[in-house]
Short mmCIF file of C-alpha atoms and ligand atoms in Angstrom, two decimals:
data_model
loop_
_atom_site.label_atom_id
_atom_site.label_comp_id
_atom_site.label_asym_id
_atom_site.label_seq_id
_atom_site.Cartn_x
_atom_site.Cartn_y
_atom_site.Cartn_z
CA MET A 1 -38.45 -1.27 18.46
CA SER A 2 -37.67 0.20 15.23
CA GLN A 3 -34.21 1.66 14.70
CA THR A 4 -33.60 5.09 14.15
CA GLN A 5 -33.18 6.43 10.35
CA LEU A 6 -30.80 8.50 9.17
CA THR A 7 -30.92 10.44 5.61
CA PHE A 8 -27.88 11.53 4.23
CA LYS A 9 -25.65 12.03 1.03
CA ARG A 10 -23.52 9.53 -0.82
CA VAL A 11 -21.41 9.48 -3.86
CA LEU A 12 -21.75 6.81 -6.19
CA VAL A 13 -19.34 5.98 -9.22
CA ASN A 14 -19.37 3.76 -12.40
CA ARG A 15 -15.88 3.68 -14.02
CA ALA A 16 -17.43 2.61 -17.30
CA ILE A 17 -14.00 1.98 -18.80
CA GLN A 18 -14.11 0.63 -22.13
CA GLY A 19 -10.70 0.29 -23.24
CA GLU A 20 -7.35 0.86 -21.82
CA GLY A 21 -6.27 4.55 -20.72
CA VAL A 22 -9.66 5.72 -20.46
CA ARG A 23 -9.82 7.60 -17.06
CA PRO A 24 -12.93 8.36 -14.81
CA SER A 25 -14.20 11.76 -15.47
CA LYS A 26 -16.82 13.63 -13.26
CA SER A 27 -19.53 12.41 -15.20
CA HIS A 28 -18.81 9.13 -13.61
CA PHE A 29 -19.97 10.15 -10.28
CA ARG A 30 -23.68 11.09 -8.96
CA THR A 31 -24.75 12.27 -5.50
CA ILE A 32 -27.54 10.48 -4.05
CA THR A 33 -29.76 11.10 -0.87
CA VAL A 34 -30.46 7.72 0.99
CA THR A 35 -32.29 6.95 4.22
CA GLU A 36 -31.04 4.18 6.27
CA PRO A 37 -31.17 2.70 9.49
CA VAL A 38 -28.26 3.77 12.21
CA PRO A 39 -26.39 0.35 12.42
CA GLU A 40 -26.22 -1.88 15.53
CA LEU A 41 -22.52 -2.44 15.97
CA GLN A 42 -20.86 -5.80 16.27
CA ASP A 43 -17.54 -6.16 18.26
CA ASN A 44 -14.85 -3.66 16.54
CA GLU A 45 -17.02 -1.94 14.37
CA VAL A 46 -17.44 1.95 14.24
CA PHE A 47 -20.18 4.24 13.04
CA LEU A 48 -18.63 7.62 11.86
CA LYS A 49 -19.77 11.09 10.67
CA ASN A 50 -17.36 12.09 7.86
CA LEU A 51 -15.57 15.78 8.39
CA SER A 52 -13.02 15.73 5.95
CA PHE A 53 -11.95 13.79 3.01
CA GLY A 54 -8.41 13.71 1.46
CA HIS A 55 -7.63 12.53 -1.85
CA ASP A 56 -5.04 10.03 -2.86
CA THR A 57 -4.32 8.63 -6.33
CA TYR A 58 -5.18 4.95 -5.13
CA ILE A 59 -8.87 5.64 -4.30
CA ILE A 60 -9.27 4.89 -8.04
CA TYR A 61 -8.31 1.63 -8.01
CA ASN A 62 -11.14 0.66 -6.25
CA PHE A 63 -13.56 1.92 -8.88
CA PRO A 64 -15.71 -0.75 -10.37
CA GLU A 65 -15.45 -1.37 -14.41
CA GLY A 66 -18.66 -1.43 -16.45
CA GLU A 67 -21.94 -0.12 -15.58
CA THR A 68 -22.20 -1.05 -11.78
CA GLU A 69 -22.35 1.62 -9.62
CA SER A 70 -20.78 1.40 -6.12
CA ARG A 71 -19.55 3.43 -3.42
CA VAL A 72 -16.20 5.34 -3.31
CA ARG A 73 -13.89 4.27 -0.55
CA GLY A 74 -12.01 7.21 0.15
CA TYR A 75 -9.94 8.40 3.15
CA ALA A 76 -11.29 10.87 5.70
CA LEU A 77 -11.19 12.24 9.03
CA SER A 78 -14.26 11.34 10.91
CA ARG A 79 -15.77 11.91 14.49
CA VAL A 80 -16.83 8.21 16.15
CA LEU A 81 -20.27 8.57 16.88
CA ASP A 82 -20.90 5.09 17.96
CA SER A 83 -18.12 2.54 18.73
CA LYS A 84 -17.50 -1.19 19.85
CA ASN A 85 -13.78 -0.71 19.23
CA PRO A 86 -11.89 0.07 22.07
CA LYS A 87 -8.81 1.70 19.84
CA LEU A 88 -11.28 4.15 18.31
CA PRO A 89 -13.39 5.40 21.15
CA LYS A 90 -16.78 7.18 20.81
CA GLY A 91 -15.90 10.73 20.56
CA SER A 92 -12.58 10.64 18.87
CA LEU A 93 -11.36 11.95 15.54
CA ILE A 94 -10.12 9.28 13.58
CA PHE A 95 -8.58 8.92 10.06
CA ALA A 96 -9.76 5.97 8.22
CA PRO A 97 -10.72 4.37 5.09
CA SER A 98 -13.82 5.77 5.07
CA TYR A 99 -16.77 6.10 2.06
CA TRP A 100 -17.65 9.30 0.04
CA GLU A 101 -20.77 9.87 2.14
CA GLU A 102 -21.69 11.90 5.33
CA TYR A 103 -22.25 8.86 7.61
CA THR A 104 -20.28 5.49 7.36
CA HIS A 105 -20.78 2.13 9.07
CA LEU A 106 -17.05 0.88 9.32
CA PHE A 107 -17.16 -2.76 9.54
CA GLU A 108 -14.69 -4.46 7.41
CA PRO A 109 -11.67 -5.82 9.48
CA PHE A 110 -9.09 -4.95 6.94
CA PHE A 111 -10.38 -1.38 6.95
CA ILE A 112 -10.85 -0.96 10.71
CA ARG A 113 -7.14 -1.99 11.08
CA GLN A 114 -6.16 0.94 9.03
CA ALA A 115 -7.92 3.37 10.97
CA PHE A 116 -6.18 5.28 13.65
CA PRO A 117 -7.32 8.08 16.32
CA VAL A 118 -5.51 11.44 15.45
CA ASP A 119 -6.69 13.16 18.51
CA GLN A 120 -4.78 10.77 20.71
CA HIS A 121 -1.17 11.53 19.97
CA LYS A 122 0.99 13.31 22.69
CA PHE A 123 0.79 16.85 20.89
CA TYR A 124 -2.64 17.16 19.50
CA ASP A 125 -3.68 19.45 22.26
CA LYS A 126 -0.69 21.29 22.32
CA TYR A 127 -0.78 22.01 18.52
CA LYS A 128 -4.25 21.96 18.02
CA ASP A 129 -4.42 25.70 17.26
CA ARG A 130 -1.74 25.62 14.79
CA ILE A 131 -2.50 22.49 12.64
CA PRO A 132 -5.55 22.75 10.61
CA LEU A 133 -7.88 19.54 10.66
CA ALA A 134 -7.36 18.83 7.23
CA THR A 135 -3.68 18.42 7.66
CA TYR A 136 -4.11 14.96 9.45
CA ASN A 137 -5.29 14.17 6.13
CA GLY A 138 -1.94 14.90 4.49
CA ILE A 139 1.70 15.57 5.75
CA LEU A 140 0.16 14.51 9.16
CA GLY A 141 -1.92 11.52 7.88
CA MET A 142 -1.31 8.58 6.01
CA SER A 143 0.63 10.24 3.24
CA GLY A 144 3.03 11.86 5.72
CA PHE A 145 3.37 8.73 7.66
CA THR A 146 4.31 6.78 4.54
CA GLY A 147 7.15 9.21 3.72
CA TRP A 148 8.67 9.12 7.10
CA GLY A 149 8.18 5.43 7.72
CA SER A 150 9.77 4.47 4.49
CA LEU A 151 12.97 6.36 5.20
CA GLU A 152 12.69 4.65 8.94
CA VAL A 153 12.25 1.43 7.87
CA SER A 154 13.37 1.10 4.15
CA GLY A 155 15.56 4.20 4.21
CA GLY A 156 18.77 2.09 4.87
CA ASP A 157 22.08 3.95 6.28
CA LEU A 158 21.16 7.42 5.27
CA LYS A 159 24.33 9.53 5.38
CA PRO A 160 24.87 13.32 4.84
CA GLY A 161 25.99 13.98 1.20
CA GLN A 162 24.25 11.03 -0.29
CA VAL A 163 22.21 11.82 -3.47
CA ILE A 164 18.49 10.90 -3.66
CA TYR A 165 16.18 11.53 -6.80
CA ILE A 166 12.40 11.89 -6.15
CA PRO A 167 10.19 12.06 -8.88
CA SER A 168 6.76 13.46 -8.17
CA ALA A 169 8.72 15.74 -5.55
CA ALA A 170 5.69 18.05 -5.03
CA GLY A 171 3.38 15.49 -3.91
CA THR A 172 2.57 14.90 -0.31
CA LEU A 173 5.02 12.43 0.28
CA GLY A 174 7.97 13.93 -1.95
CA GLN A 175 7.50 17.26 -0.11
CA LEU A 176 8.01 15.47 3.37
CA VAL A 177 10.60 13.13 2.39
CA GLY A 178 12.76 15.66 0.69
CA GLN A 179 12.77 17.97 3.43
CA LEU A 180 13.27 15.23 6.20
CA LEU A 181 16.57 13.99 3.92
CA LYS A 182 17.76 17.53 3.61
CA ARG A 183 17.61 17.86 7.25
CA LYS A 184 19.87 14.79 7.44
CA GLY A 185 22.35 16.51 5.24
CA LEU A 186 21.42 14.51 1.90
CA LYS A 187 21.51 16.30 -1.50
CA VAL A 188 17.91 16.29 -2.97
CA ILE A 189 16.76 16.07 -6.60
CA GLY A 190 13.32 16.32 -7.56
CA SER A 191 10.82 16.19 -10.50
CA ALA A 192 7.26 17.69 -10.80
CA GLY A 193 4.99 18.78 -13.68
CA SER A 194 5.17 22.35 -13.49
CA GLN A 195 7.46 25.28 -13.42
CA ALA A 196 5.64 26.67 -10.56
CA LYS A 197 6.42 23.28 -8.56
CA ILE A 198 9.96 23.43 -9.68
CA ASP A 199 10.39 27.06 -8.23
CA TYR A 200 8.32 25.63 -4.96
CA LEU A 201 10.86 22.89 -4.57
CA THR A 202 14.05 24.71 -4.88
CA GLN A 203 13.29 28.12 -3.52
CA GLU A 204 11.06 27.11 -0.72
CA LEU A 205 11.93 23.67 0.21
CA GLY A 206 15.61 23.67 -0.32
CA PHE A 207 15.87 20.97 -2.97
CA ASP A 208 19.42 21.13 -4.66
CA PHE A 209 18.05 20.49 -8.04
CA ALA A 210 14.59 20.18 -9.67
CA PHE A 211 13.34 19.77 -13.21
CA ASN A 212 9.80 19.67 -15.00
CA TYR A 213 9.80 16.04 -15.73
CA LYS A 214 7.12 16.85 -18.77
CA GLU A 215 9.72 18.90 -20.56
CA HIS A 216 12.19 16.18 -20.37
CA GLN A 217 10.30 13.02 -21.20
CA ASP A 218 13.11 12.08 -23.73
CA ASN A 219 15.95 13.24 -22.32
CA LYS A 220 15.58 12.39 -18.32
CA LYS A 221 18.89 10.70 -18.04
CA ALA A 222 20.70 14.04 -19.57
CA ILE A 223 18.77 16.14 -17.06
CA LEU A 224 19.37 14.19 -14.40
CA GLN A 225 23.05 13.88 -15.30
CA GLU A 226 23.52 17.61 -15.28
CA GLY A 227 21.57 18.13 -11.89
CA LEU A 228 23.94 15.70 -10.76
CA ALA A 229 27.08 17.61 -12.09
CA LYS A 230 25.60 20.92 -11.01
CA ILE A 231 25.32 19.87 -7.18
CA GLY A 232 28.56 17.82 -7.15
CA ALA A 233 27.20 14.51 -6.50
CA PRO A 234 29.94 12.88 -4.34
CA GLY A 235 29.81 9.40 -5.88
CA GLY A 236 28.87 10.87 -9.70
CA GLY A 237 25.36 9.19 -9.75
CA LEU A 238 22.51 8.68 -7.40
CA ASP A 239 22.49 6.97 -4.27
CA ILE A 240 18.95 6.66 -3.73
CA PHE A 241 15.92 6.60 -6.03
CA TYR A 242 12.49 6.87 -4.45
CA ASP A 243 10.40 5.63 -6.83
CA LEU A 244 6.73 7.11 -6.88
CA VAL A 245 5.87 6.68 -10.52
CA GLY A 246 6.63 3.00 -11.55
CA ASP A 247 7.53 4.02 -15.23
CA GLU A 248 10.42 4.33 -17.58
CA THR A 249 12.01 6.61 -14.73
CA VAL A 250 12.80 3.72 -12.86
CA ASP A 251 15.04 2.51 -15.89
CA VAL A 252 16.91 5.91 -15.86
CA ALA A 253 17.49 5.57 -12.39
CA LEU A 254 18.84 2.12 -12.36
CA GLU A 255 21.34 3.33 -14.91
CA LEU A 256 22.21 6.37 -12.86
CA LEU A 257 22.47 4.63 -9.45
CA ASN A 258 25.80 4.37 -7.92
CA PRO A 259 27.14 0.67 -6.88
CA ARG A 260 25.20 -0.64 -3.78
CA GLY A 261 22.79 2.15 -4.30
CA ARG A 262 19.09 1.71 -3.19
CA VAL A 263 15.48 1.98 -4.84
CA ILE A 264 12.76 2.58 -2.48
CA ALA A 265 9.53 1.68 -4.12
CA VAL A 266 6.53 3.39 -2.63
CA GLY A 267 4.02 4.25 -5.39
CA PHE A 268 3.18 3.89 -8.96
CA LEU A 269 1.70 7.28 -9.98
CA SER A 270 2.24 6.32 -13.92
CA ASN A 271 -0.25 3.69 -13.73
CA LYS A 272 -3.69 5.19 -12.58
CA LEU A 273 -6.05 2.26 -13.36
CA LEU A 274 -3.63 -0.49 -12.06
CA GLU A 275 -3.51 -1.46 -15.94
CA ASP A 276 -2.08 -4.79 -16.62
CA PRO A 277 0.74 -4.82 -17.28
CA LEU A 278 2.48 -2.45 -15.11
CA TYR A 279 5.68 -0.80 -17.14
CA GLY A 280 8.08 -3.56 -17.60
CA ILE A 281 11.47 -2.76 -16.36
CA ARG A 282 14.29 -3.21 -18.78
CA GLN A 283 17.49 -2.29 -16.57
CA TYR A 284 16.87 -4.97 -14.01
CA VAL A 285 20.28 -6.30 -14.85
CA GLN A 286 21.83 -3.19 -13.05
CA ILE A 287 20.37 -4.67 -9.79
CA LEU A 288 23.02 -7.55 -10.15
CA PHE A 289 25.69 -5.40 -11.73
CA LYS A 290 25.80 -2.91 -9.05
CA GLU A 291 24.60 -5.04 -6.32
CA LEU A 292 21.72 -2.52 -5.76
CA THR A 293 19.03 -2.83 -2.99
CA VAL A 294 15.38 -2.75 -3.92
CA VAL A 295 13.26 -2.60 -1.13
CA GLY A 296 9.28 -1.71 -1.10
CA HIS A 297 7.47 -0.27 1.52
CA ALA A 298 3.56 -0.74 2.24
CA VAL A 299 2.20 1.71 5.01
CA TRP A 300 -0.36 -0.74 6.46
CA GLU A 301 2.39 -3.25 7.48
CA HIS A 302 4.04 -0.30 9.98
CA PHE A 303 1.49 1.12 12.22
CA GLU A 304 3.31 0.50 15.30
CA LEU A 305 5.38 3.17 14.33
CA LEU A 306 2.31 5.87 14.35
CA PRO A 307 3.14 7.24 17.81
CA ARG A 308 6.67 7.73 16.76
CA PHE A 309 6.07 9.61 13.68
CA PHE A 310 3.50 12.15 15.51
CA GLU A 311 5.98 12.65 18.11
CA GLU A 312 8.86 13.61 15.66
CA VAL A 313 6.90 15.30 12.61
CA VAL A 314 3.94 16.80 14.50
CA PRO A 315 6.47 19.37 16.20
CA LEU A 316 8.48 20.11 13.12
CA VAL A 317 5.43 20.92 11.11
CA ALA A 318 3.31 22.80 13.73
CA GLU A 319 6.68 24.75 14.17
CA GLY A 320 7.22 25.38 10.73
CA GLN A 321 10.47 23.38 10.22
CA ILE A 322 8.73 21.45 7.62
CA LYS A 323 6.74 23.34 5.00
CA TYR A 324 3.97 21.93 2.69
CA ARG A 325 1.18 22.85 0.54
CA GLU A 326 -2.23 21.42 0.50
CA ASN A 327 -5.38 22.64 -0.68
CA VAL A 328 -8.31 22.65 1.51
CA LEU A 329 -12.05 23.31 0.21
CA GLU A 330 -13.90 24.59 2.92
CA GLN A 331 -17.71 24.39 3.18
CA GLY A 332 -17.43 21.63 0.77
CA THR A 333 -20.02 19.40 -0.72
CA LEU A 334 -19.92 15.78 -1.62
CA GLU A 335 -20.29 16.92 -5.23
CA GLN A 336 -16.83 19.00 -5.00
CA VAL A 337 -15.30 15.74 -3.40
CA SER A 338 -15.74 13.92 -6.62
CA ASP A 339 -15.03 17.08 -8.92
CA SER A 340 -11.91 17.93 -7.24
CA TYR A 341 -10.84 14.35 -7.26
CA ILE A 342 -10.47 14.32 -11.20
CA ASP A 343 -8.68 17.67 -10.86
CA PHE A 344 -6.25 16.07 -8.46
CA ILE A 345 -5.58 13.13 -10.50
CA GLU A 346 -5.07 15.47 -13.27
CA GLY A 347 -2.05 17.18 -11.67
CA LYS A 348 -3.85 20.53 -10.92
CA TYR A 349 -3.03 20.66 -7.35
CA THR A 350 0.16 20.84 -5.42
CA GLY A 351 0.05 18.53 -2.42
CA LYS A 352 -2.96 17.06 -0.84
CA VAL A 353 -6.51 17.94 -1.50
CA SER A 354 -9.03 17.86 1.22
CA VAL A 355 -12.64 18.96 1.12
CA ASN A 356 -13.94 19.64 4.65
CA LEU A 357 -17.74 19.09 4.21
CA ALA A 358 -20.31 21.59 5.24
CA SER A 359 -22.95 19.55 6.12
CA THR A 360 -21.19 17.62 8.73
CA LYS A 361 -19.01 20.51 10.07
CA GLU A 362 -18.63 20.88 13.79
CA GLU A 363 -17.83 24.08 15.91
N1 LIG B 1 3.29 2.28 -0.62
C1 LIG B 1 2.32 2.99 0.31
O1 LIG B 1 1.98 2.36 1.10
C2 LIG B 1 1.71 4.12 0.01
C3 LIG B 1 0.95 4.97 0.88
C4 LIG B 1 0.71 6.10 0.39
C5 LIG B 1 0.95 6.73 -1.07
N2 LIG B 1 1.33 5.86 -1.79
C6 LIG B 1 1.61 6.43 -3.34
O2 LIG B 1 2.61 7.29 -3.37
C7 LIG B 1 2.36 8.01 -4.50
C8 LIG B 1 2.54 9.25 -4.24
O3 LIG B 1 1.56 9.71 -3.27
P1 LIG B 1 1.37 11.34 -2.97
O4 LIG B 1 0.42 11.39 -1.77
O5 LIG B 1 2.56 11.95 -2.48
O6 LIG B 1 1.00 11.68 -4.28
P2 LIG B 1 0.12 13.01 -4.57
O7 LIG B 1 0.60 14.21 -3.73
O8 LIG B 1 -1.05 12.35 -4.73
O9 LIG B 1 0.83 13.33 -5.98
C9 LIG B 1 -0.11 13.77 -7.01
C10 LIG B 1 0.67 14.53 -8.00
O10 LIG B 1 1.75 13.35 -8.63
C11 LIG B 1 2.21 13.68 -9.83
N3 LIG B 1 1.95 12.70 -10.94
C12 LIG B 1 0.78 12.31 -11.31
N4 LIG B 1 1.09 11.47 -12.55
C13 LIG B 1 2.64 11.52 -12.62
C14 LIG B 1 3.18 10.64 -13.45
N5 LIG B 1 2.91 9.92 -14.06
N6 LIG B 1 4.78 10.81 -13.35
C15 LIG B 1 5.13 11.70 -12.36
N7 LIG B 1 4.38 12.56 -11.47
C16 LIG B 1 2.99 12.16 -11.56
C17 LIG B 1 1.01 14.90 -10.09
O11 LIG B 1 1.62 16.25 -10.15
P3 LIG B 1 2.88 16.88 -11.47
O12 LIG B 1 1.97 17.91 -11.78
O13 LIG B 1 4.28 16.70 -10.69
O14 LIG B 1 2.89 15.74 -12.42
C18 LIG B 1 0.08 14.95 -9.06
O15 LIG B 1 -0.18 16.40 -8.78
C19 LIG B 1 1.03 7.65 -4.91
O16 LIG B 1 1.06 6.72 -5.89
C20 LIG B 1 0.27 7.20 -3.83
O17 LIG B 1 -0.63 5.99 -4.13
C21 LIG B 1 1.54 4.66 -1.49
#
């Protein structure tokens, strides 16, 4: 018996990077139409219809160098059309490392392990009308889970009055982490790349102090010291540095951390292509002198915490107690997925960017 064929669209990329610092641009992508057989699934595999793509910086790390074209691995909210995986049943709505295409056969064990059903948590039905689908790409998806989980697992003994600094505070993780810590009574300092983002952080999210890092490239230490004085930091310096950038900001933070302070390492936005080498830290010695704790957080090691994340954070988001900005391109095309990705990594948006595909939209 012949297999059913499916015709659909897919994005291909070739990074064509010649030399350090050359970044992918819109011209590195092309959208093609393919006809392929509907897959016959093996154990644990799923076949997906992709509904909404959510951008994340590290999609870029998977782009091939040179002239080779490949599919783009990108996070998506997808409907499970067929399943041989009891954890991802047929008909469910899942968040998964999919591909930029309309239909995806997810078969790699490493990626299947990172997929999770979003419509099976305790509050999904209760808040369905208040939470748009795409929000499960962002503050209620992998990004939000990383932010919440990093505090649960790697936050240490969080106490009211402690001071934390979050660079890239207007990003998806920064927005959530800042607000979760304000709720615990910490003092929160943030930085971001425009005045509009700074206003958002201080006026809407309640950050205690925020600055535009692009205007303070050469005097980050001074502006942070100014902020610490302004908010009356009890220990004089920082208690926690929440690292999302991995650049020279780390050195500034190491200098400004109080004795027995903490670094939570979660992202390295400064290194968009995973260039070698990463920024070399100069103030490493502060870890010894001040007995600092430096702890990394990798979301994929903590999926067992997902039910708790949904239980705690979904009601806060649905009830408006946690605010967030996200960008949803409705009636989107695959071409818009790649175009908006380049705009996204250039910092043109505040918060998560999602593209809801018109071609696979469900009523
Ligand atoms: N450890 C894990 O398991 C894990 C899981 C998920 C995400 N992450 C990582 O966590 C980081 C933050 O994620 P996110 O989703 O919050 O980020 P996001 O929302 O994708 O943040 C994008 C924003 O980062 C800012 N940015 C870009 N380059 C920067 C730089 N060199 N210095 C400072 N800010 C810069 C830009 O805004 P401005 O206008 O402010 O520059 C941009 O709009 C990313 O690196 C992501 O890959 C890690």
